[in-house]
Structure formats: C-alpha cells, structure tokens
Amino acid sequence: MTKQLVFGHQSPDTDAVVAAKAFSYLQNKLGFDTEAVALGSLSEETKFVLDYFNEPEPRIIETAKNEVESVMLVDHNEFQQSVSDIADLVVTDVVDHHRIANFTTNMPLNFRSEAVGCSSTVIWKMFNENGIEIPANIAGLMMSAIISDTLLFKSPTTTPVDVEATKALSKISNTDYNVYGLDMLKAGTNLSSKTEEELINGDAKSFDMAGKTVRVAQVNTVDLEEVFNREAALVSAIEADSKTNNYDLFLLLVTNILDSDSELLVVGEPKEMVEKAFNKKLVDDKLSLPGVVSRKKQVVPQLQTVFEA
Amino acid sequence: MTKQLVFGHQSPDTDAVVAAKAFSYLQNKLGFDTEAVALGSLSEETKFVLDYFNEPEPRIIETAKNEVESVMLVDHNEFQQSVSDIADLVVTDVVDHHRIANFTTNMPLNFRSEAVGCSSTVIWKMFNENGIEIPANIAGLMMSAIISDTLLFKSPTTTPVDVEATKALSKISNTDYNVYGLDMLKAGTNLSSKTEEELINGDAKSFDMAGKTVRVAQVNTVDLEEVFNREAALVSAIEADSKTNNYDLFLLLVTNILDSDSELLVVGEPKEMVEKAFNKKLVDDKLSLPGVVSRKKQVVPQLQTVFEA
C-alpha cells in the first residue's frame, strides 16, 4: 500500500487538524497507510486541544508531491484552500461539510460531504458505519472540533447530528463537553499575545467570486473592543497582506463567542458588494452583524450571491 | 417540506433511471418529498428492467426550475450532463460514482460519491446505514443497474462491494442475477431497430477537456460487425450531431459485452489526442481496444490526461 498524506485546509482551525488525525486513524484501521499532516501552524485553541488529550502536533508541510502521489482531504475541497501543489496530486478521498467549488478530478474517488456543522461529525458517522472503535483521545479531539466549529452549538450550522456526535464522543472520552468546551473556546481567544499578521491569518480562507479573490478571515473573542482598539494596525496588516497575495477584497469577521454577534471590517474593493450582501451601509468600513457567527453559512453564500448576480 | 426532483444524467442509462427511483424512495422514507424523473427517453435495456419489475416509466423533463427550487442528482455531477437549467437550481444531494468536475454550489450539501461500479451500490449502502428496508421491486431495479454498469462484473470498474450488493439485492428481489443479468444485457443490444441518431445518443456524455467539447458515446453489442456495417451512416449522423451541438471531437465506443472488447470510431478533431491517449495509430479513423469496456475508467481519464498535458 502506497503511503498517503491526509490534511485539512491552509490556516488550519481545530477541525482541519483533528479531522485529519481522526480520518487518518480510520483509514489506517481500514488497511491504508496514511499520515495526518497540517498545512500551517496551529492556533492556540488547537494547541490547547492536542495538549489536553495528549496528542502530538502534526508535521507541517508546504508541498506534498515531493513525498506522495495521492492525498486525502478533510474539511475543505476548494483547491485554493489546499496544499500548493494539489493540482499535481491524485485525490482519493474527501470528507467535508462545506460548499463544493474549484474541485476537479480525472478519476472517480470517495467524496463524502454532508450539510452538518463539522467534518468530524461526518467522520464519527464513518467510524460507526465501518464498525471501528474510536479511541478515547481521538474521541476527545473530534468532540473538540465539533464544539469549535459550532461554538458549542450556538452557530446556525449546528445540526441534531452534531449534538448527537458530541454527546457520544463526550462519553467515549469521558469529558464533560460543556465545561471543557467553554475552557477550550476561551483558550482560543487569547488575542493579546498575537501580532496583527497572526490575527488576520489565523483562520482565513480565500474564495473566487466572479473573478475576484475574496479573503474572509475570522477571529473569535470574548471582547470585541479589545480587537478594535487595534483597528488601524489591523487595516495596515490587511493592506500589506492583500498586496502580497493579490486579494481584491478582505473581510475580517470578529465574532464575540459569548453573545454570538460579529463586527465585520472591510478592506479593498468592491466594498459595495458587502453592503449589498448584508443590505446595510458600511460605517467607517465596518458593519455590525448581530447573530452572525458562521462564515460558511452567514457570510460566504451571501457574498457569492451578490457577486454572481 | 418543499417538493424536490431527483434525476440522473442526460441520455439516461439504466443506473441513471433506477438510481433516481431508489434514491427518491429512500429520501421519501427519510421524510423528504421527492419525485424521480428522467432527462431523456429510456433505453431498450431500461425498458426491459422496468417492465420486468413492474415499475412505471418515469416522467421525462426538459427543465426543472419551472417546477421546483431544489434538486437531487444521481449518477452524475458535471453540470453539462445535468438538466439544462441546473445553474439556476439548488442542489441539496448528490449520489455518484464518477469523477468530479464542473460542479459547484454556494451552500454546503450532501455529496456522496464512491469509487465503486454503480451509483445504486452507494444507494444500497445508504439504505443499510439508515436502516431502511428495500422493497423487492426496488431491489430488482438496483441489482439491474449494477449488472448494467459492471457488465455482469466484467468491467474493471467492478469492486467487491458491487458484487456484495448484487448478491444481497438478488436475494431481496428473489431473482437469479446471472440468468436475469444476461437476458437484460442482451435486451439492451437489439440495435437493428435503432436509427443511427439513436445509437449515437443512447448513452452519450459530453466532457470539457482543456476547452474542447469531447463527446463519448457507448453502444453495447454482441456483434461488432452488425454495428460497423452501418459505419458510413453513423459517421454522417455524428457529423450532423457534432455540428448542431458544437462537439469538437466525437468518440463512439462500440463494446462487445460477450468478449469484453471495444472498437472506437473517431470523428472530429484533434484526432491525434486519441492516438496519444491510447498510444496507438488510428486506422480508417478507428482503434481496436481489446479489454476496454469502461468509458469512465478506460477512456475518459486517458483522454483528459493527454488534453491537459
């Protein structure tokens, strides 16, 4: 069996890292030879999770073709969010819970995407379908990913299956998901030690929208003001980043995870698309978005729709 | 619950028609309101199958947006193989076993594709995963689709899961899959009553390859000579069809299902891509392809690779 690499998207969040670990474990049990790796440095939240469940940090790779012929993707499918040389690799498996776009193969493959809150929820189903037991620490990682992606079920992306999976994984890992979950989320919001570059790249994804490259970054916090006290420096960092990477429009979604509201900071053009998407005027290049916590469900589709209109 | 339509690809083969019926049945059991329809007239083989298992022919549609907002696709994902107004519809579910290309959504969805021989095999797994019983006649349809797609397990696309599914469905439908399967395949090869237009469109798919539109049609037979006696008329029909629909290159794969060989007839340009793909010179615009029976696995990827080189 030829070795394969398994990885989540660039700027990995907790699900991108631990879904790779869980899926790699499952595939190895099914007879494949895989290694979970990551496409970037880990967030504070992910480090907290791996430390808590005594799991080593994955190796970080820049390219894959120098090591393997074929790969498995988790928590993403769009090529621009994947490893830099994805077009030269054979993708044999995908597990995801996002929209599908900019993904193409020459050969049939195993592609499993479900409209649920977290890739680890889908992987939990696959463990069950294949009758493979989930070790306690892997269960803890998967539970953490679901809590992270659904903000402890506050995100509108949450489905009953995510809640069911969390409860089952909580039992296997012997961890109270409410107590642990809040600790974990707070661990991810220690922003004071981070540079502006780290804040805008920690959890950021690029999207092609009608020919424009739109970058949407998200920062979770328990104090919006703490972030916006640094607004001028954030804008400078975003402008520099956009210039280097040719982003047309950069959106920084700052989400208060305690009251489930967000403030959106917009840099670049066309800004009017953002106003159209949310039917609201920008004030000092910012928009208040009460109740918005999900980039995937409450920001990207709305933008895509107005860009394609 | 808003009504949804479920359908397979244009120029439907048996799997496209019966996977739609089986998946619609499953979704309705899961609480959705769906109707299986078809995107074109049925083949002789499919008529034989529906007749044998006392199942009505599906309604044939040209567009879907005039009836529904959202749809479920089976046995295809590429938009150019789907309903004409697919870009205006929301796709909520896909079950497939082909490569993924030219497929894009704005929202997350349920997308299940596996590298197995038939969509109905994947749907058989989904029935089991959801604990839904398969009625005898639906089981007969699904078994027929697997036999059709795998040419009774002779195609290299066949996997152990396809064989396992066929045996299970054979038991549920109380039908000997070997005896029935050969009758069914032969019923699909009665070519004498068909016009050239019917032969080249009965099971045909279009592919975008590096900007060229490549059409690959397949005809199953028990006698290659019977087909090639009509070669001049077939070429005329292909030329007319290519002109009307702007196909650059048209390949007619004529497959002898008894000895598992094919003869390929090539019309249009660039013909040298076909020679490169199979590393063989065309003789009178034809290529002998011993052992080739699968368009999906033994023709399309090989072409795609040389077009993209």
mmCIF file with all atom_site columns, N, CA and C in Angstrom, chain A residues 184-219:
data_model
loop_
_atom_site.group_PDB
_atom_site.id
_atom_site.type_symbol
_atom_site.label_atom_id
_atom_site.label_alt_id
_atom_site.label_comp_id
_atom_site.label_asym_id
_atom_site.label_entity_id
_atom_site.label_seq_id
_atom_site.pdbx_PDB_ins_code
_atom_site.Cartn_x
_atom_site.Cartn_y
_atom_site.Cartn_z
_atom_site.occupancy
_atom_site.B_iso_or_equiv
_atom_site.pdbx_formal_charge
_atom_site.auth_seq_id
_atom_site.auth_comp_id
_atom_site.auth_asym_id
_atom_site.auth_atom_id
_atom_site.pdbx_PDB_model_num
ATOM 1   N N  . MET A 1 184 ? -12.074 25.459 26.354  1.00 0.00 ? 184 MET A N  1
ATOM 2   C CA . MET A 1 184 ? -11.374 25.352 25.071  1.00 0.00 ? 184 MET A CA 1
ATOM 3   C C  . MET A 1 184 ? -11.592 26.605 24.214  1.00 0.00 ? 184 MET A C  1
ATOM 4   N N  . LEU A 1 185 ? -12.860 27.047 24.138  1.00 0.00 ? 185 LEU A N  1
ATOM 5   C CA . LEU A 1 185 ? -13.162 28.231 23.321  1.00 0.00 ? 185 LEU A CA 1
ATOM 6   C C  . LEU A 1 185 ? -12.429 29.458 23.868  1.00 0.00 ? 185 LEU A C  1
ATOM 7   N N  . LYS A 1 186 ? -12.398 29.588 25.191  1.00 0.00 ? 186 LYS A N  1
ATOM 8   C CA . LYS A 1 186 ? -11.705 30.738 25.783  1.00 0.00 ? 186 LYS A CA 1
ATOM 9   C C  . LYS A 1 186 ? -10.208 30.676 25.497  1.00 0.00 ? 186 LYS A C  1
ATOM 10  N N  . ALA A 1 187 ? -9.654  29.449 25.491  1.00 0.00 ? 187 ALA A N  1
ATOM 11  C CA . ALA A 1 187 ? -8.216  29.291 25.206  1.00 0.00 ? 187 ALA A CA 1
ATOM 12  C C  . ALA A 1 187 ? -7.869  29.824 23.819  1.00 0.00 ? 187 ALA A C  1
ATOM 13  N N  . GLY A 1 188 ? -8.873  29.787 22.931  1.00 0.00 ? 188 GLY A N  1
ATOM 14  C CA . GLY A 1 188 ? -8.632  30.249 21.565  1.00 0.00 ? 188 GLY A CA 1
ATOM 15  C C  . GLY A 1 188 ? -8.787  31.743 21.398  1.00 0.00 ? 188 GLY A C  1
ATOM 16  N N  . THR A 1 189 ? -9.209  32.434 22.438  1.00 0.00 ? 189 THR A N  1
ATOM 17  C CA . THR A 1 189 ? -9.477  33.865 22.287  1.00 0.00 ? 189 THR A CA 1
ATOM 18  C C  . THR A 1 189 ? -8.444  34.725 23.002  1.00 0.00 ? 189 THR A C  1
ATOM 19  N N  . ASN A 1 190 ? -7.319  34.172 23.364  1.00 0.00 ? 190 ASN A N  1
ATOM 20  C CA . ASN A 1 190 ? -6.254  34.972 23.978  1.00 0.00 ? 190 ASN A CA 1
ATOM 21  C C  . ASN A 1 190 ? -5.508  35.698 22.873  1.00 0.00 ? 190 ASN A C  1
ATOM 22  N N  . LEU A 1 191 ? -6.014  36.905 22.551  1.00 0.00 ? 191 LEU A N  1
ATOM 23  C CA . LEU A 1 191 ? -5.530  37.594 21.357  1.00 0.00 ? 191 LEU A CA 1
ATOM 24  C C  . LEU A 1 191 ? -4.388  38.558 21.645  1.00 0.00 ? 191 LEU A C  1
ATOM 25  N N  . SER A 1 192 ? -4.227  38.924 22.914  1.00 0.00 ? 192 SER A N  1
ATOM 26  C CA . SER A 1 192 ? -3.284  39.996 23.235  1.00 0.00 ? 192 SER A CA 1
ATOM 27  C C  . SER A 1 192 ? -1.848  39.632 22.832  1.00 0.00 ? 192 SER A C  1
ATOM 28  N N  . SER A 1 193 ? -1.534  38.323 22.884  1.00 0.00 ? 193 SER A N  1
ATOM 29  C CA . SER A 1 193 ? -0.154  37.921 22.575  1.00 0.00 ? 193 SER A CA 1
ATOM 30  C C  . SER A 1 193 ? 0.084   37.814 21.073  1.00 0.00 ? 193 SER A C  1
ATOM 31  N N  . LYS A 1 194 ? -0.946  38.034 20.274  1.00 0.00 ? 194 LYS A N  1
ATOM 32  C CA . LYS A 1 194 ? -0.807  37.810 18.832  1.00 0.00 ? 194 LYS A CA 1
ATOM 33  C C  . LYS A 1 194 ? -0.507  39.088 18.063  1.00 0.00 ? 194 LYS A C  1
ATOM 34  N N  . THR A 1 195 ? 0.301   38.959 17.026  1.00 0.00 ? 195 THR A N  1
ATOM 35  C CA . THR A 1 195 ? 0.533   40.105 16.139  1.00 0.00 ? 195 THR A CA 1
ATOM 36  C C  . THR A 1 195 ? -0.691  40.281 15.242  1.00 0.00 ? 195 THR A C  1
ATOM 37  N N  . GLU A 1 196 ? -0.780  41.437 14.575  1.00 0.00 ? 196 GLU A N  1
ATOM 38  C CA . GLU A 1 196 ? -1.882  41.672 13.630  1.00 0.00 ? 196 GLU A CA 1
ATOM 39  C C  . GLU A 1 196 ? -1.840  40.645 12.491  1.00 0.00 ? 196 GLU A C  1
ATOM 40  N N  . GLU A 1 197 ? -0.629  40.305 12.038  1.00 0.00 ? 197 GLU A N  1
ATOM 41  C CA . GLU A 1 197 ? -0.491  39.322 10.952  1.00 0.00 ? 197 GLU A CA 1
ATOM 42  C C  . GLU A 1 197 ? -1.051  37.969 11.394  1.00 0.00 ? 197 GLU A C  1
ATOM 43  N N  . GLU A 1 198 ? -0.796  37.613 12.641  1.00 0.00 ? 198 GLU A N  1
ATOM 44  C CA . GLU A 1 198 ? -1.327  36.344 13.139  1.00 0.00 ? 198 GLU A CA 1
ATOM 45  C C  . GLU A 1 198 ? -2.854  36.389 13.233  1.00 0.00 ? 198 GLU A C  1
ATOM 46  N N  . LEU A 1 199 ? -3.385  37.524 13.655  1.00 0.00 ? 199 LEU A N  1
ATOM 47  C CA . LEU A 1 199 ? -4.852  37.636 13.779  1.00 0.00 ? 199 LEU A CA 1
ATOM 48  C C  . LEU A 1 199 ? -5.545  37.501 12.428  1.00 0.00 ? 199 LEU A C  1
ATOM 49  N N  . ILE A 1 200 ? -4.989  38.147 11.395  1.00 0.00 ? 200 ILE A N  1
ATOM 50  C CA . ILE A 1 200 ? -5.695  38.124 10.099  1.00 0.00 ? 200 ILE A CA 1
ATOM 51  C C  . ILE A 1 200 ? -5.435  36.835 9.323   1.00 0.00 ? 200 ILE A C  1
ATOM 52  N N  . ASN A 1 201 ? -4.471  36.042 9.752   1.00 0.00 ? 201 ASN A N  1
ATOM 53  C CA . ASN A 1 201 ? -4.181  34.788 9.031   1.00 0.00 ? 201 ASN A CA 1
ATOM 54  C C  . ASN A 1 201 ? -4.506  33.527 9.812   1.00 0.00 ? 201 ASN A C  1
ATOM 55  N N  . GLY A 1 202 ? -4.901  33.699 11.076  1.00 0.00 ? 202 GLY A N  1
ATOM 56  C CA . GLY A 1 202 ? -5.116  32.536 11.935  1.00 0.00 ? 202 GLY A CA 1
ATOM 57  C C  . GLY A 1 202 ? -6.189  31.606 11.410  1.00 0.00 ? 202 GLY A C  1
ATOM 58  N N  . ASP A 1 203 ? -7.270  32.176 10.934  1.00 0.00 ? 203 ASP A N  1
ATOM 59  C CA . ASP A 1 203 ? -8.359  31.368 10.375  1.00 0.00 ? 203 ASP A CA 1
ATOM 60  C C  . ASP A 1 203 ? -8.926  32.136 9.189   1.00 0.00 ? 203 ASP A C  1
ATOM 61  N N  . ALA A 1 204 ? -8.264  31.988 8.057   1.00 0.00 ? 204 ALA A N  1
ATOM 62  C CA . ALA A 1 204 ? -8.628  32.795 6.883   1.00 0.00 ? 204 ALA A CA 1
ATOM 63  C C  . ALA A 1 204 ? -8.748  31.890 5.671   1.00 0.00 ? 204 ALA A C  1
ATOM 64  N N  . LYS A 1 205 ? -9.727  32.191 4.814   1.00 0.00 ? 205 LYS A N  1
ATOM 65  C CA . LYS A 1 205 ? -9.918  31.394 3.601   1.00 0.00 ? 205 LYS A CA 1
ATOM 66  C C  . LYS A 1 205 ? -10.127 32.305 2.403   1.00 0.00 ? 205 LYS A C  1
ATOM 67  N N  . SER A 1 206 ? -9.638  31.871 1.262   1.00 0.00 ? 206 SER A N  1
ATOM 68  C CA . SER A 1 206 ? -9.803  32.643 0.031   1.00 0.00 ? 206 SER A CA 1
ATOM 69  C C  . SER A 1 206 ? -10.900 32.028 -0.822  1.00 0.00 ? 206 SER A C  1
ATOM 70  N N  . PHE A 1 207 ? -11.655 32.899 -1.493  1.00 0.00 ? 207 PHE A N  1
ATOM 71  C CA . PHE A 1 207 ? -12.739 32.429 -2.363  1.00 0.00 ? 207 PHE A CA 1
ATOM 72  C C  . PHE A 1 207 ? -12.657 33.166 -3.684  1.00 0.00 ? 207 PHE A C  1
ATOM 73  N N  . ASP A 1 208 ? -12.896 32.437 -4.761  1.00 0.00 ? 208 ASP A N  1
ATOM 74  C CA . ASP A 1 208 ? -13.017 33.086 -6.056  1.00 0.00 ? 208 ASP A CA 1
ATOM 75  C C  . ASP A 1 208 ? -14.484 33.458 -6.244  1.00 0.00 ? 208 ASP A C  1
ATOM 76  N N  . MET A 1 209 ? -14.750 34.773 -6.379  1.00 0.00 ? 209 MET A N  1
ATOM 77  C CA . MET A 1 209 ? -16.139 35.216 -6.581  1.00 0.00 ? 209 MET A CA 1
ATOM 78  C C  . MET A 1 209 ? -16.192 36.056 -7.847  1.00 0.00 ? 209 MET A C  1
ATOM 79  N N  . ALA A 1 210 ? -16.751 35.465 -8.883  1.00 0.00 ? 210 ALA A N  1
ATOM 80  C CA . ALA A 1 210 ? -16.894 36.138 -10.178 1.00 0.00 ? 210 ALA A CA 1
ATOM 81  C C  . ALA A 1 210 ? -15.580 36.785 -10.611 1.00 0.00 ? 210 ALA A C  1
ATOM 82  N N  . GLY A 1 211 ? -14.477 36.048 -10.439 1.00 0.00 ? 211 GLY A N  1
ATOM 83  C CA . GLY A 1 211 ? -13.183 36.534 -10.907 1.00 0.00 ? 211 GLY A CA 1
ATOM 84  C C  . GLY A 1 211 ? -12.397 37.332 -9.872  1.00 0.00 ? 211 GLY A C  1
ATOM 85  N N  . LYS A 1 212 ? -13.036 37.759 -8.792  1.00 0.00 ? 212 LYS A N  1
ATOM 86  C CA . LYS A 1 212 ? -12.332 38.481 -7.726  1.00 0.00 ? 212 LYS A CA 1
ATOM 87  C C  . LYS A 1 212 ? -11.874 37.496 -6.649  1.00 0.00 ? 212 LYS A C  1
ATOM 88  N N  . THR A 1 213 ? -10.703 37.740 -6.079  1.00 0.00 ? 213 THR A N  1
ATOM 89  C CA . THR A 1 213 ? -10.255 36.923 -4.959  1.00 0.00 ? 213 THR A CA 1
ATOM 90  C C  . THR A 1 213 ? -10.684 37.595 -3.661  1.00 0.00 ? 213 THR A C  1
ATOM 91  N N  . VAL A 1 214 ? -11.579 36.920 -2.965  1.00 0.00 ? 214 VAL A N  1
ATOM 92  C CA . VAL A 1 214 ? -12.127 37.473 -1.728  1.00 0.00 ? 214 VAL A CA 1
ATOM 93  C C  . VAL A 1 214 ? -11.578 36.653 -0.564  1.00 0.00 ? 214 VAL A C  1
ATOM 94  N N  . ARG A 1 215 ? -10.971 37.327 0.395   1.00 0.00 ? 215 ARG A N  1
ATOM 95  C CA . ARG A 1 215 ? -10.394 36.664 1.560   1.00 0.00 ? 215 ARG A CA 1
ATOM 96  C C  . ARG A 1 215 ? -11.308 36.944 2.749   1.00 0.00 ? 215 ARG A C  1
ATOM 97  N N  . VAL A 1 216 ? -11.705 35.901 3.469   1.00 0.00 ? 216 VAL A N  1
ATOM 98  C CA . VAL A 1 216 ? -12.547 36.096 4.647   1.00 0.00 ? 216 VAL A CA 1
ATOM 99  C C  . VAL A 1 216 ? -11.847 35.466 5.844   1.00 0.00 ? 216 VAL A C  1
ATOM 100 N N  . ALA A 1 217 ? -11.405 36.325 6.770   1.00 0.00 ? 217 ALA A N  1
ATOM 101 C CA . ALA A 1 217 ? -10.735 35.850 7.977   1.00 0.00 ? 217 ALA A CA 1
ATOM 102 C C  . ALA A 1 217 ? -11.695 35.977 9.145   1.00 0.00 ? 217 ALA A C  1
ATOM 103 N N  . GLN A 1 218 ? -11.537 35.096 10.122  1.00 0.00 ? 218 GLN A N  1
ATOM 104 C CA . GLN A 1 218 ? -12.408 35.165 11.303  1.00 0.00 ? 218 GLN A CA 1
ATOM 105 C C  . GLN A 1 218 ? -11.563 35.104 12.572  1.00 0.00 ? 218 GLN A C  1
ATOM 106 N N  . VAL A 1 219 ? -11.914 35.955 13.529  1.00 0.00 ? 219 VAL A N  1
ATOM 107 C CA . VAL A 1 219 ? -11.253 35.967 14.831  1.00 0.00 ? 219 VAL A CA 1
ATOM 108 C C  . VAL A 1 219 ? -12.338 35.834 15.889  1.00 0.00 ? 219 VAL A C  1
#
